[in-house]
Coordinates of C-alpha atoms (C1' of nucleotides) in Angstrom, one line a residue:
Chain A
M1 CA 125.6 67.1 114.2
N2 CA 124.7 64.3 111.2
K3 CA 122.8 62.1 109.8
S4 CA 120.6 62.0 112.9
V5 CA 119.4 65.3 111.5
R6 CA 114.9 65.5 111.9
V7 CA 113.7 68.6 111.5
R8 CA 110.1 69.5 110.2
Y9 CA 108.0 72.1 108.9
A10 CA 104.3 71.9 110.8
P11 CA 101.8 74.2 108.8
S12 CA 98.2 74.0 109.8
P13 CA 95.9 74.8 107.1
T14 CA 94.0 77.6 108.5
G15 CA 95.4 80.2 105.7
Y16 CA 97.9 80.5 102.9
P17 CA 101.7 80.5 103.7
H18 CA 102.9 84.2 104.3
V19 CA 106.7 85.1 103.6
G20 CA 107.2 84.0 107.3
N21 CA 106.0 80.7 107.0
I22 CA 107.7 80.1 104.1
R23 CA 111.2 81.4 105.8
T24 CA 111.0 79.3 108.7
A25 CA 110.4 76.3 106.0
L26 CA 113.2 77.2 103.9
F27 CA 115.9 77.5 107.7
N28 CA 114.1 73.8 108.5
W29 CA 115.1 72.6 104.7
L30 CA 118.5 74.6 104.8
F31 CA 119.7 73.0 108.0
A32 CA 118.4 69.2 107.3
R33 CA 120.2 69.5 103.5
H34 CA 123.1 71.3 105.1
Y35 CA 123.8 68.1 107.6
G36 CA 122.2 65.5 105.6
G37 CA 119.4 65.1 107.6
S38 CA 116.0 64.5 106.6
F39 CA 113.2 67.3 105.9
I40 CA 109.6 66.6 107.1
V41 CA 106.9 68.3 106.8
R42 CA 103.4 67.5 109.1
I43 CA 99.9 68.7 108.4
E44 CA 98.6 70.1 111.8
D45 CA 94.9 70.0 111.2
T46 CA 93.6 70.1 114.8
D47 CA 91.5 73.4 113.8
V48 CA 88.0 71.6 112.4
T49 CA 86.5 75.3 112.3
R50 CA 89.5 77.7 110.8
K51 CA 90.2 75.4 108.0
V52 CA 90.7 76.6 104.8
E53 CA 89.7 74.8 101.6
G54 CA 92.7 74.6 99.3
A55 CA 95.6 75.9 101.8
I56 CA 97.2 72.7 102.1
K57 CA 97.7 72.4 98.3
A58 CA 98.8 76.2 98.2
I59 CA 101.8 75.1 100.8
L60 CA 102.9 72.6 99.2
D61 CA 102.9 74.4 95.5
G62 CA 104.9 76.7 97.5
L63 CA 107.0 74.7 98.6
R64 CA 107.4 72.7 95.2
W65 CA 107.9 76.0 93.3
L66 CA 111.0 76.8 95.5
G67 CA 112.3 73.6 95.6
L68 CA 111.6 72.2 99.0
D69 CA 111.9 69.3 98.7
W70 CA 110.7 67.0 101.6
D71 CA 111.5 63.1 102.6
E72 CA 108.7 62.8 104.7
G73 CA 104.8 64.3 104.5
P74 CA 102.2 64.3 102.2
E75 CA 102.4 62.7 98.6
V76 CA 105.6 61.1 99.7
G77 CA 104.4 59.2 103.0
G78 CA 107.5 57.8 105.1
K79 CA 107.5 55.8 108.2
Y80 CA 106.3 57.7 110.9
G81 CA 103.0 58.7 109.1
P82 CA 100.3 59.9 108.9
Y83 CA 101.3 63.5 108.3
F84 CA 98.3 64.5 108.9
Q85 CA 97.5 65.1 112.3
S86 CA 93.9 64.6 112.2
Q87 CA 94.6 61.3 111.2
R88 CA 96.9 60.5 114.3
L89 CA 93.8 61.1 116.9
E90 CA 93.9 58.2 118.3
K91 CA 97.7 58.6 119.5
Y92 CA 96.7 61.9 121.4
H93 CA 94.4 60.6 123.3
E94 CA 96.5 57.3 124.4
V95 CA 98.6 60.0 125.6
A96 CA 96.1 61.9 127.0
Q97 CA 94.4 59.0 129.2
R98 CA 98.1 58.9 130.4
L99 CA 98.4 61.9 132.0
I100 CA 95.4 61.7 133.7
A101 CA 96.3 58.5 135.0
Q102 CA 99.4 59.9 136.4
D103 CA 97.7 62.9 137.7
N104 CA 99.8 65.0 135.5
A105 CA 96.1 66.6 133.6
Y106 CA 92.5 66.6 134.2
Y107 CA 89.2 66.9 133.0
C108 CA 87.8 70.3 133.4
Y109 CA 84.1 71.1 132.9
C110 CA 83.8 74.8 132.8
S111 CA 81.7 75.9 129.8
T112 CA 82.9 78.5 127.0
Q113 CA 80.8 80.8 129.0
R114 CA 82.3 80.9 132.2
L115 CA 85.9 81.0 130.4
E116 CA 84.8 84.3 128.8
E117 CA 83.3 86.1 132.1
M118 CA 86.3 84.9 134.2
R119 CA 88.7 86.4 131.7
A120 CA 87.3 89.4 130.9
E121 CA 87.2 89.8 135.1
Q122 CA 90.9 88.6 134.9
V123 CA 91.5 91.7 132.3
Q124 CA 89.3 94.6 133.5
R125 CA 91.5 94.0 136.9
K126 CA 94.8 94.2 135.3
Q127 CA 95.3 90.8 136.3
P128 CA 96.7 88.3 134.3
P129 CA 94.8 86.2 132.3
G130 CA 94.7 82.9 132.3
Y131 CA 92.3 79.2 133.9
D132 CA 91.7 79.9 137.6
R133 CA 91.8 76.1 138.2
R134 CA 88.5 75.5 139.5
C135 CA 88.1 72.0 137.9
R136 CA 91.9 71.1 139.2
N137 CA 91.0 69.1 142.2
L138 CA 87.4 67.3 142.0
S139 CA 86.0 65.6 144.5
Q140 CA 84.7 61.9 143.1
E141 CA 81.3 63.3 143.7
E142 CA 81.8 66.9 141.9
R143 CA 83.3 65.2 138.6
A144 CA 80.4 62.8 138.8
K145 CA 77.8 65.4 139.0
K146 CA 79.4 67.4 136.2
E147 CA 78.9 64.1 133.8
A148 CA 75.4 63.4 135.0
E149 CA 74.8 67.3 133.4
D150 CA 76.1 65.7 130.1
I151 CA 78.5 68.3 129.5
T152 CA 81.3 67.0 127.5
P153 CA 84.9 68.2 129.3
V154 CA 88.0 69.0 127.7
V155 CA 91.5 67.9 129.2
R156 CA 94.1 70.2 130.9
F157 CA 97.3 69.8 131.4
K158 CA 98.3 69.7 135.4
T159 CA 100.9 72.8 135.5
P160 CA 103.3 73.0 138.2
L161 CA 102.4 75.7 140.5
E162 CA 105.8 76.5 141.7
G163 CA 109.4 76.1 139.8
Q164 CA 110.7 77.4 137.1
T165 CA 111.4 75.8 133.4
R166 CA 114.8 76.4 131.5
F167 CA 115.9 75.6 128.6
N168 CA 118.4 76.7 125.9
D169 CA 117.6 77.4 123.3
L170 CA 120.3 77.3 120.2
I171 CA 119.9 81.1 119.1
R172 CA 118.7 82.7 121.9
D173 CA 121.0 80.7 124.6
D174 CA 119.6 80.4 128.0
V175 CA 115.3 81.4 128.6
A176 CA 113.7 80.6 131.7
F177 CA 110.2 81.0 132.8
E178 CA 108.6 80.6 136.2
N179 CA 105.8 78.1 136.2
S180 CA 103.2 80.0 138.6
N181 CA 103.1 82.3 135.3
I182 CA 101.5 79.0 133.0
D183 CA 98.0 78.3 133.3
D184 CA 96.8 74.9 133.4
F185 CA 96.3 74.8 129.2
V186 CA 93.8 72.4 127.3
L187 CA 95.3 69.6 126.1
L188 CA 92.2 68.0 124.5
K189 CA 89.1 69.9 123.4
S190 CA 86.1 69.3 123.7
D191 CA 85.4 68.3 120.0
G192 CA 87.7 65.2 120.8
Y193 CA 90.8 67.3 118.5
P194 CA 94.2 67.7 120.2
T195 CA 95.5 71.5 120.6
Y196 CA 98.7 72.5 118.9
H197 CA 100.7 71.9 122.1
L198 CA 99.4 68.1 122.8
A199 CA 100.4 67.2 119.0
N200 CA 102.9 69.2 118.5
I201 CA 104.8 67.7 121.2
I202 CA 103.8 63.9 121.0
D203 CA 104.2 64.0 117.1
D204 CA 107.7 66.0 117.7
H205 CA 108.4 62.9 119.8
L206 CA 107.3 60.4 117.7
M207 CA 108.5 61.2 115.1
E208 CA 112.0 61.1 116.4
I209 CA 112.2 65.1 115.6
S210 CA 115.8 66.1 116.3
H211 CA 115.8 69.9 116.5
V212 CA 112.8 72.1 116.5
L213 CA 112.7 75.2 114.2
R214 CA 110.7 77.7 114.6
A215 CA 109.6 81.4 114.7
E216 CA 110.0 83.8 117.7
E217 CA 105.9 83.2 118.6
W218 CA 106.5 79.8 119.9
L219 CA 108.9 80.7 122.2
S220 CA 106.7 81.4 125.4
S221 CA 104.8 78.1 124.3
T222 CA 108.0 75.9 125.0
P223 CA 107.9 75.5 128.5
R224 CA 104.6 74.5 128.6
H225 CA 105.9 71.8 125.4
L226 CA 109.0 71.0 128.4
L227 CA 106.9 70.2 130.9
M228 CA 104.8 67.9 129.1
Y229 CA 108.0 66.1 128.0
R230 CA 108.7 65.7 131.1
A231 CA 106.1 64.4 132.6
L232 CA 105.9 61.9 129.6
G233 CA 109.4 61.1 130.1
F234 CA 109.9 61.8 126.4
E235 CA 113.2 63.3 125.8
P236 CA 112.8 67.2 124.3
P237 CA 114.2 67.9 120.7
K238 CA 116.6 71.4 120.6
F239 CA 115.1 74.2 120.2
A240 CA 115.8 77.6 118.0
H241 CA 113.6 80.6 117.9
L242 CA 113.7 82.2 114.9
P243 CA 113.4 85.9 114.8
M244 CA 110.0 87.1 113.3
I245 CA 109.8 88.8 109.4
L246 CA 107.8 91.7 110.6
A247 CA 104.7 93.4 108.0
P248 CA 105.5 96.9 107.5
G249 CA 104.3 99.1 110.0
R250 CA 106.6 96.2 112.6
A251 CA 103.4 94.5 113.4
K252 CA 103.3 90.6 113.0
L253 CA 102.8 89.4 109.4
S254 CA 98.7 89.1 109.0
K255 CA 96.5 89.0 106.6
R256 CA 95.5 92.6 107.8
H257 CA 99.1 93.4 107.6
G258 CA 100.1 93.2 104.0
A259 CA 100.8 89.2 104.5
M260 CA 101.1 87.8 101.0
S261 CA 100.8 84.0 100.0
I262 CA 104.3 82.5 98.9
T263 CA 101.7 81.7 95.9
E264 CA 101.5 84.9 94.9
Y265 CA 105.2 86.3 94.0
Y266 CA 105.0 83.6 91.5
E267 CA 102.0 85.0 89.9
Q268 CA 104.2 88.9 90.2
G269 CA 106.8 87.3 88.0
Y270 CA 109.4 86.3 91.5
L271 CA 112.2 83.5 90.5
P272 CA 112.4 80.8 92.7
E273 CA 116.0 81.1 93.2
A274 CA 115.6 84.8 94.0
M275 CA 113.3 84.4 96.5
V276 CA 115.0 81.5 98.0
N277 CA 118.2 83.9 98.2
F278 CA 116.6 86.6 98.9
L279 CA 114.5 84.6 102.2
A280 CA 117.8 83.2 103.5
L281 CA 119.5 86.9 103.7
L282 CA 116.1 87.1 105.8
G283 CA 117.7 86.2 109.5
W284 CA 120.4 84.9 108.3
S285 CA 124.1 86.3 107.0
L286 CA 127.3 84.4 105.5
D287 CA 129.4 87.4 106.1
D288 CA 130.1 91.5 105.9
K289 CA 129.3 91.4 102.1
T290 CA 128.0 88.2 100.0
E291 CA 124.5 88.6 99.3
I292 CA 123.6 86.9 96.0
L293 CA 124.1 83.0 96.7
T294 CA 123.5 80.0 94.8
R295 CA 121.2 77.2 96.6
Q296 CA 124.5 74.6 97.2
E297 CA 126.1 78.1 99.0
L298 CA 123.4 78.4 101.3
I299 CA 123.4 74.7 101.6
G300 CA 126.3 74.4 102.2
N301 CA 127.3 78.1 104.4
F302 CA 124.1 78.0 106.8
S303 CA 124.5 77.7 110.5
L304 CA 122.1 78.7 113.2
E305 CA 125.0 80.6 114.9
R306 CA 124.8 83.3 112.0
I307 CA 121.1 83.3 112.4
S308 CA 120.2 86.9 114.0
R309 CA 118.0 87.4 116.7
T310 CA 116.4 90.6 115.7
A311 CA 112.9 90.3 114.0
A312 CA 113.1 91.5 110.4
L313 CA 110.6 93.8 108.1
F314 CA 110.4 92.5 103.9
N315 CA 111.7 94.9 102.0
Q316 CA 110.1 94.4 98.8
D317 CA 112.6 97.0 97.1
K318 CA 115.2 94.9 97.8
L319 CA 113.7 91.7 95.8
D320 CA 112.9 94.0 92.9
W321 CA 116.9 94.5 92.8
M322 CA 117.6 91.0 93.6
N323 CA 114.8 89.3 91.0
G324 CA 116.3 91.5 88.6
V325 CA 120.2 89.9 89.4
Y326 CA 118.8 86.7 88.9
I327 CA 116.8 87.5 85.7
R328 CA 120.0 89.1 83.6
S329 CA 122.0 86.3 85.1
L330 CA 119.6 83.7 83.3
T331 CA 120.5 82.4 80.1
A332 CA 118.5 82.9 76.7
D333 CA 117.0 79.8 76.7
E334 CA 116.3 79.3 80.3
F335 CA 114.6 83.5 80.0
F336 CA 112.5 82.2 78.0
T337 CA 111.5 78.7 79.4
A338 CA 110.6 81.3 82.3
V339 CA 109.0 83.9 81.1
E340 CA 106.8 81.9 78.5
P341 CA 103.4 81.5 80.7
Y342 CA 103.7 85.3 82.1
L343 CA 104.0 86.2 78.5
M344 CA 100.8 83.4 78.0
K345 CA 99.0 85.5 80.4
D346 CA 99.2 88.8 78.3
E347 CA 96.9 89.2 75.2
L348 CA 99.1 90.7 72.9
A349 CA 102.3 88.8 74.2
G350 CA 100.3 85.6 74.2
K351 CA 99.1 86.0 70.7
A352 CA 102.3 86.9 69.4
L353 CA 104.1 84.1 71.1
I354 CA 101.8 81.6 69.4
S355 CA 101.6 83.2 65.6
S356 CA 105.8 83.8 66.3
E357 CA 107.9 82.6 68.8
K358 CA 111.1 83.6 66.6
Y359 CA 109.9 87.1 66.9
V360 CA 109.1 87.0 70.2
K361 CA 112.4 85.3 71.1
D362 CA 114.5 88.0 69.3
I363 CA 112.4 90.5 71.4
L364 CA 113.6 88.6 74.4
P365 CA 117.0 89.8 74.8
L366 CA 116.0 93.5 74.7
I367 CA 113.8 92.7 77.7
Q368 CA 116.2 90.2 79.8
E369 CA 118.3 93.5 80.8
R370 CA 115.2 95.5 82.1
A371 CA 112.6 93.7 83.3
R372 CA 112.5 93.1 87.6
T373 CA 110.0 90.8 87.6
L374 CA 108.4 88.2 85.0
V375 CA 105.2 89.6 84.6
E376 CA 107.2 93.4 83.8
V377 CA 108.1 91.2 80.4
A378 CA 105.2 92.2 78.7
E379 CA 104.5 95.5 79.6
L380 CA 108.0 96.4 78.5
A381 CA 107.7 94.6 75.2
Q382 CA 103.9 95.4 74.7
F383 CA 104.8 98.0 71.4
F384 CA 106.3 95.3 70.3
F385 CA 103.4 93.3 69.9
V386 CA 100.5 96.1 69.2
E387 CA 99.5 97.0 66.1
E388 CA 98.6 100.6 65.9
L389 CA 100.9 102.6 68.5
A390 CA 99.2 104.9 70.8
Y391 CA 101.0 108.1 72.3
D392 CA 101.1 111.7 72.2
S393 CA 102.0 113.1 69.2
T394 CA 104.0 116.1 70.2
L395 CA 106.6 113.4 71.8
L396 CA 107.2 113.1 67.9
I397 CA 109.1 116.6 67.9
G398 CA 112.1 116.4 70.2
K399 CA 114.0 119.4 72.8
N400 CA 115.3 122.2 70.2
M401 CA 113.0 120.6 67.3
S402 CA 109.7 122.2 65.0
R403 CA 107.3 120.4 64.1
E404 CA 109.2 121.1 60.7
S405 CA 112.1 119.4 61.4
A406 CA 111.1 116.3 62.9
T407 CA 108.4 115.6 60.0
R408 CA 111.4 116.5 57.9
A409 CA 113.7 113.9 60.0
L410 CA 111.2 111.5 59.3
E411 CA 110.5 111.9 55.7
V412 CA 114.2 111.6 55.2
S413 CA 114.6 108.4 57.0
Q414 CA 111.5 107.0 56.1
Q415 CA 112.5 107.3 52.6
R416 CA 116.6 105.9 53.3
L417 CA 115.3 103.0 55.1
G418 CA 113.0 102.1 52.7
Q419 CA 116.3 101.6 50.2
L420 CA 117.9 99.6 53.0
E421 CA 118.5 96.2 51.9
A422 CA 119.9 94.5 55.3
F423 CA 118.0 95.7 57.9
D424 CA 119.7 94.8 60.7
A425 CA 121.4 96.5 63.7
E426 CA 124.8 97.8 62.2
S427 CA 123.0 98.7 58.9
L428 CA 120.6 101.3 60.5
E429 CA 123.5 102.6 62.7
V430 CA 125.7 103.0 59.3
V431 CA 122.6 105.0 57.6
L432 CA 120.8 106.5 60.5
R433 CA 124.2 108.0 62.2
P434 CA 125.3 110.0 59.5
L435 CA 122.2 110.9 58.4
A436 CA 121.5 113.4 61.6
V437 CA 124.8 115.5 60.8
E438 CA 123.1 115.5 57.4
L439 CA 119.9 116.7 58.9
G440 CA 121.5 119.4 61.5
L441 CA 120.1 117.2 64.2
K442 CA 121.6 116.1 67.3
T443 CA 121.8 112.5 67.0
G444 CA 119.5 112.7 70.2
Q445 CA 117.5 114.6 68.2
L446 CA 116.9 112.6 65.9
F447 CA 116.8 109.0 67.3
G448 CA 114.9 110.4 69.8
T449 CA 111.7 111.1 67.3
L450 CA 112.7 108.1 65.5
R451 CA 112.0 106.0 68.6
V452 CA 108.4 107.8 69.3
A453 CA 107.5 106.8 66.0
V454 CA 108.7 103.6 66.2
T455 CA 108.1 102.3 70.0
G456 CA 105.7 105.2 71.1
R457 CA 107.6 105.7 73.9
T458 CA 110.9 108.1 75.0
A459 CA 112.5 105.3 76.9
A460 CA 112.7 101.9 75.1
P461 CA 115.3 99.3 74.5
P462 CA 118.3 100.2 71.9
L463 CA 116.9 101.9 69.1
F464 CA 118.7 100.4 66.3
Q465 CA 118.3 96.9 67.7
T466 CA 114.7 97.3 68.4
M467 CA 114.1 98.3 65.0
A468 CA 115.9 95.4 63.6
V469 CA 114.1 93.3 65.1
L470 CA 110.7 95.0 64.6
G471 CA 111.6 94.8 61.0
K472 CA 111.5 97.3 57.9
E473 CA 108.1 96.8 57.2
R474 CA 106.8 97.6 60.8
C475 CA 108.9 100.4 61.3
L476 CA 108.3 102.2 58.1
R477 CA 104.5 102.1 58.7
R478 CA 105.0 103.3 62.1
I479 CA 106.9 106.1 60.7
E480 CA 104.0 106.9 58.4
A481 CA 101.8 107.0 60.8
A482 CA 104.4 109.1 62.6
L483 CA 103.9 111.5 59.7
D484 CA 100.1 111.7 59.9
R485 CA 100.2 112.4 63.5
L486 CA 102.5 115.3 62.9
R487 CA 100.8 116.6 60.0
G488 CA 97.5 117.0 61.7
L489 CA 99.8 118.9 64.6
S490 CA 98.9 122.7 64.6
S491 CA 102.0 123.9 64.5
Chain B
rG1 C1' 98.1 94.2 133.4
rC2 C1' 101.8 89.6 133.8
rC3 C1' 105.7 87.2 131.2
rC4 C1' 109.3 86.2 127.2
rC5 C1' 112.4 88.0 123.5
rC6 C1' 115.0 91.7 120.8
rA7 C1' 117.9 96.9 120.6
rU8 C1' 123.8 99.3 114.5
rC9 C1' 122.1 103.6 108.8
rG10 C1' 115.3 104.2 106.3
rU11 C1' 115.3 98.6 105.4
rC12 C1' 118.8 94.0 105.3
rU13 C1' 122.7 93.5 107.6
rA14 C1' 128.8 93.1 108.8
rG15 C1' 131.1 93.4 113.6
rA16 C1' 132.0 88.3 119.0
rG17 C1' 137.0 94.9 123.8
rG18 C1' 141.7 97.6 120.6
rC19 C1' 141.8 95.8 113.3
rC20 C1' 135.8 101.4 114.1
rU21 C1' 137.6 108.1 111.9
rA22 C1' 131.7 101.1 112.0
rG23 C1' 131.8 97.6 106.4
rG24 C1' 128.6 95.8 102.8
rA25 C1' 123.6 95.5 100.2
rC26 C1' 119.0 97.7 99.0
rA27 C1' 116.4 102.8 98.3
rC28 C1' 117.8 108.0 97.5
rC29 C1' 121.1 111.9 95.7
rG30 C1' 125.1 113.4 92.2
rG31 C1' 129.0 112.0 88.6
rC32 C1' 130.8 108.8 84.1
rC33 C1' 129.0 105.9 79.9
rU34 C1' 125.7 106.3 77.0
rU35 C1' 120.3 107.8 70.8
rU36 C1' 116.8 107.6 75.5
rC37 C1' 115.5 103.3 79.1
rA38 C1' 118.1 99.4 82.1
rA39 C1' 122.9 97.7 83.3
rG40 C1' 127.4 99.3 85.1
rC41 C1' 131.3 102.3 87.2
rC42 C1' 132.6 106.6 90.4
rG43 C1' 131.3 109.1 94.5
rG44 C1' 127.5 111.1 97.7
rC45 C1' 123.7 111.4 102.2
rA46 C1' 122.8 108.1 106.6
rA47 C1' 123.5 104.3 112.1
rC48 C1' 125.9 101.7 117.5
rA49 C1' 118.3 104.3 121.7
rC50 C1' 119.4 106.5 126.7
rC51 C1' 122.2 106.5 131.7
rG52 C1' 125.2 104.2 135.1
rA53 C1' 129.5 100.3 135.7
rU54 C1' 133.6 97.5 134.5
rU55 C1' 138.0 98.0 131.5
rC56 C1' 144.1 101.9 130.1
rG57 C1' 140.5 100.5 126.2
rA58 C1' 133.1 99.0 125.0
rA59 C1' 129.3 98.9 119.1
rU60 C1' 130.9 95.0 121.6
rU61 C1' 131.0 92.8 128.8
rC62 C1' 127.4 93.9 133.1
rG63 C1' 123.1 96.4 135.3
rG64 C1' 119.0 100.3 134.9
rU65 C1' 115.8 103.5 131.6
rU66 C1' 113.3 103.7 126.8
rG67 C1' 111.8 101.8 123.2
rG68 C1' 110.0 97.6 119.5
rG69 C1' 108.3 92.8 119.5
rG70 C1' 105.8 88.2 121.1
rG71 C1' 103.1 85.5 124.4
rC72 C1' 98.8 85.1 127.9
rA73 C1' 92.1 81.1 123.2
rC74 C1' 88.5 74.2 123.7
rC75 C1' 93.6 79.3 117.2
rA76 C1' 98.2 77.6 115.6

RNA sequence: GCCCCCAUCGUCUAGAGGCCUAGGACACCGGCCUUUCAAGCCGGCAACACCGAUUCGAAUUCGGUUGGGGGCACCA
C-alpha cells in the first residue's frame, strides 16, 4: 500500500455525528495519513425526507475540532467532485440506465402499500422479508399498462438467483453470502434519488476509493455492492468492516441509546487530543500496555491488522481519566487557552476574567491538576470568584474542636495574618504552622477551619497557595465573616 | 423467522500451541504520601461462555452449543 491509498468518510446528514461515526472517520483518517494517502469526505445526502438541518455543519465542525483534515470534500473541493451526492444525480441515472439495458436491473411498479402488506405477511408467516420479484419479468404489454397508469417506478437490481458472493474482508477474513438470500433491492427511488447502495458504489468507483473502512453494520450489504461492481465491470475496493461501538446496554448507538453528538464532547470540556486518543483505542491497540499516544504516534503505528473484531462499549469513566491526563500535561499557557472559552461561558468566572486576567491566571495552576474536564474548572474555582461564600457554618468547627476553639483559632489567625507583609504561600506556612502548636491544635484542625473560612469548602487546593492567590484582604474579610457565623451559632 | 459477524476481568484490551499459576488500563477497595481534595506510588479484587475434537501440550486450531451484536426499507 502506498500513495494510491484513497479512503473516504461518507456521512449522511440525517442526524448528528456520534462517537461511532467519528471513530469511523478517525480510522479512515489514520489509515490515509499512515500510508500518505488521501482522506476524502463525501456527503451522502440522498434521503431528502430525513435530512436534518445543521447536520453537515456539525459533521464538519466535529472533524475540524478533532483535527481530522480532509484532502477532498466540502469546502476544499477536489478533482473528483462534487462531493455532495445530491449534486451527482445524473451519474447515478446513467449507471441505472446502463444496468437496465444490460438486463441487470428493471423497473418496479409495486406500490409502497403492496410492499408493506407483502412484508407484513412474510413476517407473520415467519418468512424472511424481501421483495417477491413480481416486476422482475414483466412483459412488454404489462409494462406498458403500468406506465399508462402513471405510476413512477423504482429501479431494482436483478440479483442472481443462485450462486454465492464471497469476499475477503481485511478485518474479518473470508465472508460468504448465498445470493438467494439477497432480494432485488432498490437502486433508484421514485423521487429520482439513488439509494445508498447505488450512489455509494458509483462514487467509490469514480472517486477511485482504494479501501472502504466502514462500520460492521454494512457487512451484510457488501455482497450487494460486489454484485453491482461485477455487473458494471468495475474493480471493487478492498473492504474492512470495523467493530461497532455499542451504547451502554449493548444496543446499537442511536439517539434513543445514549448517542451524543461529537460536538457535545467539546461542550462538555473534553480536549480533542484526548478524544482522538481515546477513540483510537476503541477497537484498535498498539500493544499490551501503551495507553497514551500522540497523534503522530497514532499515525505512525496505525494498522488494520491491529483492529479488533469485537464490538466495544463506550466507557466514559476512562475518557474522563484520559482527559485529566491530557489536561495535566498542558503548559500553563496551553491550559489557559483551552479553558478560556469555558470560563467565559460561566457568569462568575467570565466576569473575573474580564476584570483581571492575572487573577485568573494565578488561580488556574491550582485547578489544572484537579480537573477532569474543562467545564469543571469554573466550578472547582468558584470560591475564588464569589463575593459571599455560602456554606454550612458548623463546618468551621473541625473534628474534636469546639465553637470556642474554632473562634479562637480564627481570631488569632486573623490577627497574625493582618501583620504579615508578604502574603505568599511560604510566609503563610511559616506563620500558620507554629500557630497550630501554639493553639494546642493539630495542623489539620487549624488548617481545616481556615480552609472552610476562606473557601467555604472542606476540599480545595492547598491552603497556603489558595490563600496567597486570594490575597490578604479577601482572606481577612472571609475570616471575619466566618467569625460572624460562629458568633451566630448556638453552642 | 432467515442471513452474517463476534465471544479473555464490570469496561477498553494484550495474547496469533508451550513465554499464561493469562499482562496492561479505567472503575472499585486497601495502604503510603499529605493541612483537605486531586495527583503520584504500592497492593488487592476480578476474565479465557460451555461441550467435544486435534495435540505430549489449547485462551490460542477445528466442530457444535449457548450468548451477544448487526442486517433483512423507495434509511443510510
